[in-house]
Coordinates of C-alpha atoms and ligand atoms in Angstrom, one line a residue:
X27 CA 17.5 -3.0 25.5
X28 CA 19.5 -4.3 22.9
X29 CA 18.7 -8.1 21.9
X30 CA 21.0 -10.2 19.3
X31 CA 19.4 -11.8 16.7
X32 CA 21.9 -14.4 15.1
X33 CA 24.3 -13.5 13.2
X34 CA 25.1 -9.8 13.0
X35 CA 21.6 -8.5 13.4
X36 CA 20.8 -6.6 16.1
X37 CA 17.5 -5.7 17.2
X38 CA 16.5 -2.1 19.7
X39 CA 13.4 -2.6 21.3
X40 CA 11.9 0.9 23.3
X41 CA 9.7 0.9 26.2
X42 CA 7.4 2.1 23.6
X43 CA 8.0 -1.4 21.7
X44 CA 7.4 -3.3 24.6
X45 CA 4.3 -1.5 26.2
X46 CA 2.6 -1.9 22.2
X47 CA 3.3 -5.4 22.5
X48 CA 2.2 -6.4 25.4
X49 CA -1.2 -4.4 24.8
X50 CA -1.0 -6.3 21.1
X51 CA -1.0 -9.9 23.3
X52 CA -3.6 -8.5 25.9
X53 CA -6.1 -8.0 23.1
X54 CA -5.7 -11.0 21.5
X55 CA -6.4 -12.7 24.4
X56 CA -9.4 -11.1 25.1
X57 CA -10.5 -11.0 21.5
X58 CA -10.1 -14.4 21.4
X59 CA -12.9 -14.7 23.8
X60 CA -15.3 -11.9 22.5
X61 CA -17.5 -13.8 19.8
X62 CA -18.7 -16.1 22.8
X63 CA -19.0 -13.4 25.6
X64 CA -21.2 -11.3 23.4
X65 CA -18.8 -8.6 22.9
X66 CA -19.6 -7.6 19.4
X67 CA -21.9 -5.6 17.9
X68 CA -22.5 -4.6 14.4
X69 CA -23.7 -0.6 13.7
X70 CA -24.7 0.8 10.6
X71 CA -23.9 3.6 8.9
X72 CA -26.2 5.2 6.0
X73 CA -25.2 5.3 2.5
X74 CA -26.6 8.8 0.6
X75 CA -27.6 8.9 -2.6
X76 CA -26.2 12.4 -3.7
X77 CA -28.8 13.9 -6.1
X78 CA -32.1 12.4 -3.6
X79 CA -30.8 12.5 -0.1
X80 CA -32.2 9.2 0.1
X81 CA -30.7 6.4 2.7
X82 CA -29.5 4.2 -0.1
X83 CA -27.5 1.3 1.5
X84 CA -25.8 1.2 4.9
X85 CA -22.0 -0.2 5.5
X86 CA -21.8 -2.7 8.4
X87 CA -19.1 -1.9 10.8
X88 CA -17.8 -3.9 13.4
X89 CA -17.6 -2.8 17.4
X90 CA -16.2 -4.9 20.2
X91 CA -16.3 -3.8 23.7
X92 CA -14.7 -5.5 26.9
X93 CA -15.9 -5.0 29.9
X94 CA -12.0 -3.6 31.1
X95 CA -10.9 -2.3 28.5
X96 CA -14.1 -0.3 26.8
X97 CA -14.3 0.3 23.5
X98 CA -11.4 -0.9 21.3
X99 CA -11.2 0.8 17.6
X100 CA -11.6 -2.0 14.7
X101 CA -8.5 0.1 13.3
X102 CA -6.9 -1.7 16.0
X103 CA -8.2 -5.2 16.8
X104 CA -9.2 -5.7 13.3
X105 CA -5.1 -6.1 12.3
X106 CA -5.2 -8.3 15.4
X107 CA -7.6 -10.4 14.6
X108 CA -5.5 -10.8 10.8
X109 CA -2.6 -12.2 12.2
X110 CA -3.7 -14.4 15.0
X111 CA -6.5 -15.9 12.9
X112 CA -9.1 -14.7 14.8
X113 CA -10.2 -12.9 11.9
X114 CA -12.5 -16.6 10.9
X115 CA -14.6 -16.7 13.5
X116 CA -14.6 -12.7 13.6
X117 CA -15.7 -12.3 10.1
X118 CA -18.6 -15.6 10.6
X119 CA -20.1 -13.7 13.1
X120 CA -20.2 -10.7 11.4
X121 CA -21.8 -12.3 8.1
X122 CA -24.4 -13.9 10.6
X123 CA -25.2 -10.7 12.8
X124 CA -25.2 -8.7 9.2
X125 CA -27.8 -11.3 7.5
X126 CA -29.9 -11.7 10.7
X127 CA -30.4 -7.8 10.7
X128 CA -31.1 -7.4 6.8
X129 CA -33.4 -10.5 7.0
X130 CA -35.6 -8.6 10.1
X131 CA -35.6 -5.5 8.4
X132 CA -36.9 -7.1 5.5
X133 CA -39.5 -8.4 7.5
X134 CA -40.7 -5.5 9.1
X135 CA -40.9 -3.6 5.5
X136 CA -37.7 -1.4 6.5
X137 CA -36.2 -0.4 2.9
X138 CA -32.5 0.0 3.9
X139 CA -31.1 -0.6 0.2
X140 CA -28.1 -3.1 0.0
X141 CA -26.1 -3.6 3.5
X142 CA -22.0 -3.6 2.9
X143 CA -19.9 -5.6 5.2
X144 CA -16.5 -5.3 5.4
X145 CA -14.1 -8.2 4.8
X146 CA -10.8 -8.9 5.3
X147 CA -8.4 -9.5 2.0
X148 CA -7.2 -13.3 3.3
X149 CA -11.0 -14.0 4.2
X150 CA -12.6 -12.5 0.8
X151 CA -9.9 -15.4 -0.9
X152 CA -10.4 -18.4 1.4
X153 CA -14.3 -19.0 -0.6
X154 CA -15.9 -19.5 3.3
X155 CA -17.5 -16.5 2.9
X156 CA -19.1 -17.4 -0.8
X157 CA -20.5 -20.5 0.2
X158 CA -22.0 -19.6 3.3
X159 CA -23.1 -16.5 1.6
X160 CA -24.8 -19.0 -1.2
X161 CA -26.5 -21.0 1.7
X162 CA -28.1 -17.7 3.3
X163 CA -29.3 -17.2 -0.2
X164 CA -31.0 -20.5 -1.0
X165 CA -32.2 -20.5 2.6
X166 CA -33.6 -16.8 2.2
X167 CA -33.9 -15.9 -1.6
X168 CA -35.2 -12.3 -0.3
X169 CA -31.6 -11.6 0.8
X170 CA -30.7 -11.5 -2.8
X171 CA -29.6 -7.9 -3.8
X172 CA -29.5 -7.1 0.0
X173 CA -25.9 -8.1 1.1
X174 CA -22.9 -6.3 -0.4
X175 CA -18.9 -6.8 0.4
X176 CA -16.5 -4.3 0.7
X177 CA -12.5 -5.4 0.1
X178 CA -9.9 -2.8 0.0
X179 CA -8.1 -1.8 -3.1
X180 CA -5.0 -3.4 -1.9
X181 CA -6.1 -6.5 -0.7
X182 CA -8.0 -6.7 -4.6
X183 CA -5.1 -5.9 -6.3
X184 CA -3.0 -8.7 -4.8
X185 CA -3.9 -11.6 -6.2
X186 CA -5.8 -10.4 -9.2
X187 CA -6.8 -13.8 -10.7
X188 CA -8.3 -15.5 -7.7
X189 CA -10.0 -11.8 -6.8
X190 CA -11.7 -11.6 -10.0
X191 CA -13.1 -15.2 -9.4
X192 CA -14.8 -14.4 -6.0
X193 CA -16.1 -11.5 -6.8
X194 CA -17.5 -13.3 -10.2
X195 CA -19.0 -15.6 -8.0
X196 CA -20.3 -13.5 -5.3
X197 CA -22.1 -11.3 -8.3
X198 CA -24.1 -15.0 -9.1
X199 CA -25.3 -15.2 -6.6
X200 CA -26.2 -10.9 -6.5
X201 CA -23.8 -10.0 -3.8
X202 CA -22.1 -6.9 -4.8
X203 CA -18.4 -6.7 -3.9
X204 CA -17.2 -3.0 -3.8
X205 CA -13.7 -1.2 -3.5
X206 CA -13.0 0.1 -0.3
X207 CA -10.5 3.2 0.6
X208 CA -9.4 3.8 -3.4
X209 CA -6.9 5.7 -3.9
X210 CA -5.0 4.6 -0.4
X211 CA -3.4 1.2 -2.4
X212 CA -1.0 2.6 -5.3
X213 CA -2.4 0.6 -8.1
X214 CA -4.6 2.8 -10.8
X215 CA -8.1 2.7 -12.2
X216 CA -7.0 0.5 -15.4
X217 CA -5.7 -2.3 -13.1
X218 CA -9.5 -2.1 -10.6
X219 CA -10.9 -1.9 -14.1
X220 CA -9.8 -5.9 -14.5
X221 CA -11.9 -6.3 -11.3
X222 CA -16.0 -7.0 -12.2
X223 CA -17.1 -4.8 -9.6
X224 CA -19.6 -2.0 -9.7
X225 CA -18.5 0.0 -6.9
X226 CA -15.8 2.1 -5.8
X227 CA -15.6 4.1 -2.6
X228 CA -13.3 7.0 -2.6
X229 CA -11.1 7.1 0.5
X230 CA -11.6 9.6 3.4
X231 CA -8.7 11.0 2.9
X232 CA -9.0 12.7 -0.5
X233 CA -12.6 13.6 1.1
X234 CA -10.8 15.5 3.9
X235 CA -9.3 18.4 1.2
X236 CA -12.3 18.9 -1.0
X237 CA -13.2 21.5 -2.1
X238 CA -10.3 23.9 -1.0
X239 CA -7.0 21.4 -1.5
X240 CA -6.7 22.0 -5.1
X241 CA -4.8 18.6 -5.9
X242 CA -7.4 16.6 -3.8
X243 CA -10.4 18.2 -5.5
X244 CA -8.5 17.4 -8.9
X245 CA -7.6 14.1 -8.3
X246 CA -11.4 13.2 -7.2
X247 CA -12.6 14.9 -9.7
X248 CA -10.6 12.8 -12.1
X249 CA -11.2 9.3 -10.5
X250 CA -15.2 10.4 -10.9
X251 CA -14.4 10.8 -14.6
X252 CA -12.7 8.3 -15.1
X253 CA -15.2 5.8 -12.4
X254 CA -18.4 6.6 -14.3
X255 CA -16.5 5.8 -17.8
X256 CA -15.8 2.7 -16.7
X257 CA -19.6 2.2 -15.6
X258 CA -18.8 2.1 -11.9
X259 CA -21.3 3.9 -9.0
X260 CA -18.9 5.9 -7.1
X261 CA -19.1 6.6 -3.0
X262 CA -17.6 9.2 -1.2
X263 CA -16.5 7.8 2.6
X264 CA -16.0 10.6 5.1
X265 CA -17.9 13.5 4.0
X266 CA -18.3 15.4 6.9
X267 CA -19.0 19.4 5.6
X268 CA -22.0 20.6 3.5
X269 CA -18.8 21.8 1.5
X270 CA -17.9 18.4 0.7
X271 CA -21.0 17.6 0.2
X272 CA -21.5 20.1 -2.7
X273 CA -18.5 19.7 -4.6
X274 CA -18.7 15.7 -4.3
X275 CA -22.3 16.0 -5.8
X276 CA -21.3 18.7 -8.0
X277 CA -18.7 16.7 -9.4
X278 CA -21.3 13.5 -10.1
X279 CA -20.4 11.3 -6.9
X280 CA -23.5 9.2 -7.1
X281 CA -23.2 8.1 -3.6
X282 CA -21.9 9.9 -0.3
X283 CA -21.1 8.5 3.5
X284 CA -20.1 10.2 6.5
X285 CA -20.7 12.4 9.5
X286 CA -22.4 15.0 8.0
X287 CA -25.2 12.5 7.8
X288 CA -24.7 10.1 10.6
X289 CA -22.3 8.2 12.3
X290 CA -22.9 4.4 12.7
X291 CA -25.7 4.1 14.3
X292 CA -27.6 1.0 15.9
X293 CA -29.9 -0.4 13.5
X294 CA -32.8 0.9 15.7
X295 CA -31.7 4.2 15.2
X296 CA -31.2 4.0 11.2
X297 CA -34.3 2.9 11.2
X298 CA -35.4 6.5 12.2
X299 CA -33.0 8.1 9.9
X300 CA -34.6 5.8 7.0
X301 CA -38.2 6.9 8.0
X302 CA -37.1 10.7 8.3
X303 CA -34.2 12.2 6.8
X304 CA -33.3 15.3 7.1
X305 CA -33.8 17.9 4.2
X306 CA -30.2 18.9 4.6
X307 CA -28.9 15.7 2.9
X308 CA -30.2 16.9 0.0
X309 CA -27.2 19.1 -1.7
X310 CA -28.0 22.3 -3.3
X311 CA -28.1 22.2 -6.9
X312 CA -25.5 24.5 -8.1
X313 CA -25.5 26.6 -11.0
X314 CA -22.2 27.6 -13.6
X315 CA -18.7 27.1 -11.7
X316 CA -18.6 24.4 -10.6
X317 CA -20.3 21.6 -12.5
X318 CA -17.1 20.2 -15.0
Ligands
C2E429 P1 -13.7 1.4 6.4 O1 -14.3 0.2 6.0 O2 -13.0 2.3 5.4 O3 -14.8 2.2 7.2 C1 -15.0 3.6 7.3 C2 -14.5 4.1 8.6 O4 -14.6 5.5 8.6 C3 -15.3 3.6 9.8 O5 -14.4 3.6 10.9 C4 -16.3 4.8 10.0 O6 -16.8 4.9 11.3 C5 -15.4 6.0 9.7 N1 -16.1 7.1 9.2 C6 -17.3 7.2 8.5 N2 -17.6 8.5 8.2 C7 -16.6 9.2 8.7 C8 -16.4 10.7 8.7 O7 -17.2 11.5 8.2 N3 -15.2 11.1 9.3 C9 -14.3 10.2 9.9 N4 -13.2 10.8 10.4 N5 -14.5 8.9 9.9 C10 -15.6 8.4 9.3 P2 -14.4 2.4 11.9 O8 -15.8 1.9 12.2 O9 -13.6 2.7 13.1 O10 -13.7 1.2 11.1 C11 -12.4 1.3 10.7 C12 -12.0 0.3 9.8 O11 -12.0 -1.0 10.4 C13 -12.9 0.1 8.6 O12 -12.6 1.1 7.6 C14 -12.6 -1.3 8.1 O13 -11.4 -1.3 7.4 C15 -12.4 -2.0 9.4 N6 -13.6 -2.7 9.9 C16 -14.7 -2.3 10.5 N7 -15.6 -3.3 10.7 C17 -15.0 -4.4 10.1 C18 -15.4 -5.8 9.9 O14 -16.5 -6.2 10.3 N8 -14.6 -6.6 9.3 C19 -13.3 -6.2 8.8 N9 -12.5 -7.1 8.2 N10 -12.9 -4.9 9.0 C20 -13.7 -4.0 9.6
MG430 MG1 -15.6 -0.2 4.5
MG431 MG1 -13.2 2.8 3.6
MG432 MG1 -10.7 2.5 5.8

């Protein structure tokens, strides 16, 4: 199909075009729908501390399921939610489900470290989140130093001024904002280094090469370097080999994430991970080669 656009441009749409659109319009209608017919859910999965094995934190991710359609991927409603503004309601219910779970656990005695959510750029900037955030925290001072927020590197990097002020005020009121998927956004370590964070979680992808992709191991390697000199905690995403595991310890990631140890879980299951983990998230201590 060929359409005219005004003046001379001319747009070619695919049945391949039209059959992603369509499903892009389905979704949003449903999605629009899913905070009120209880089709969320959060899961959570745990955050490792290299040298202990210990559950140190957990991220928050999102899950939506429709009763037609099943399971859809936040990789792909997530964008949806973005650009039809769904994204504000989305993200409130996430906060609430996330504080509502932290707050039980916390009442039960769980130890579960800090809980990550993960918030859009547009959302982290609008200052909804912050003061609902500083409400939770007067209403529930034992929240404090329980709630984290991850952005991604490219959504920090945009507006670097106004970033640096929510995150400033997030940290007053000990929420810790962290850097999601580094390394994905094309901006480098001295520009993150404007940001106040504390945090900075190394994208999947370099993950996926270590230890045998030479250039992947390197670059890791160096961002670890170059991380802790800056005084940042560093978190591997998507470690999913006791390989991986190794060198990422071996190389002084403080913190690891991924299938190896669990997937997101319900929060009745990381409960049982908590209360038993596995002596096999505990990396081998090496000897000679390959410490740097
Ligand atoms: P992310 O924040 O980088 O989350 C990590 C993603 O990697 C999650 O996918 C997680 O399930 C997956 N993952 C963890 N370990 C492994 C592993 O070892 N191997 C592989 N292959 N994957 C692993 P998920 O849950 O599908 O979420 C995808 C993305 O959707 C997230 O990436 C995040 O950007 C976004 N997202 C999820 N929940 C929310 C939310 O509540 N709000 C917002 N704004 N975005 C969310
Ligand atoms: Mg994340
Ligand atoms: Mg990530
Ligand atoms: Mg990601």
């Amino acid at each position: 199909t060929v359409q005219h656009q005004g003046g001379n441009g001319v747009c070619f749409y695919t049945p391949e075009m039209a059959l992603a659109a369509s499903r892009r319009t389905l979704l949003t209608m449903h999605l629009a729908h899913a905070v009120q017919r209880n089709e969320l859910n959060v899961v959570f999965q745990p955050i490792i501390e290299a040298k202990s094995g210990r559950v140190a934190g957990a991220e928050a991710l999102l899950r939506w399921s429709h009763t037609n359609l099943g399971a859809v991927s936040p990789a792909e409603f997530i964008p949806i939610a973005e650009d039809s503004g769904l994204i504000v309601s989305i993200t409130d219910w996430v906060l609430e489900a996330v504080a509502d779970q932290v707050d039980r656990w916390h009442g039960e005695g769980v130890q579960c470290g800090r809980v990550f959510m993960n918030v859009s750029g547009q959302q982290f900037l609008r200052g909804r989140l912050t003061t609902r955030l500083a409400e939770l925290m007067k209403e529930k001072p034992h929240l404090a130093g329980l709630i984290g927020i991850e952005i991604t590197e490219q959504a920090a990097v945009r507006d670097l001024k106004a970033t640096v002020q929510a995150i400033s005020e997030l940290a007053s009121i000990s929420v810790e904002t962290a850097i999601d998927d580094f390394g994905t956004g094309y901006s480098s370590l001295s520009y993150v280094q404007q940001l106040p964070i504390t945090k900075l979680k190394i994208d999947r992808m370099f993950v996926d090469g270590v230890p045998h992709n030479r250039k992947n191991s390197a670059l890791v390697r160096a961002v670890v370097g170059m991380a802790h000199g800056l005084g940042l905690t560093v978190v591997a995403e998507g470690v999913e080999t006791l390989a991986q595991r190794d060198f990422l310890t071996d190389v002084g990631c403080d913190l690891l994430q991924g299938y190896l140890f669990s997937q997101p879980v319900p929060p009745k299951t990381l409960v049982i991970l908590i209360g038993d983990q596995p002596d096999s998230w505990k990396s081998s201590p090496r000897i000679g080669s390959m410490v740097p």
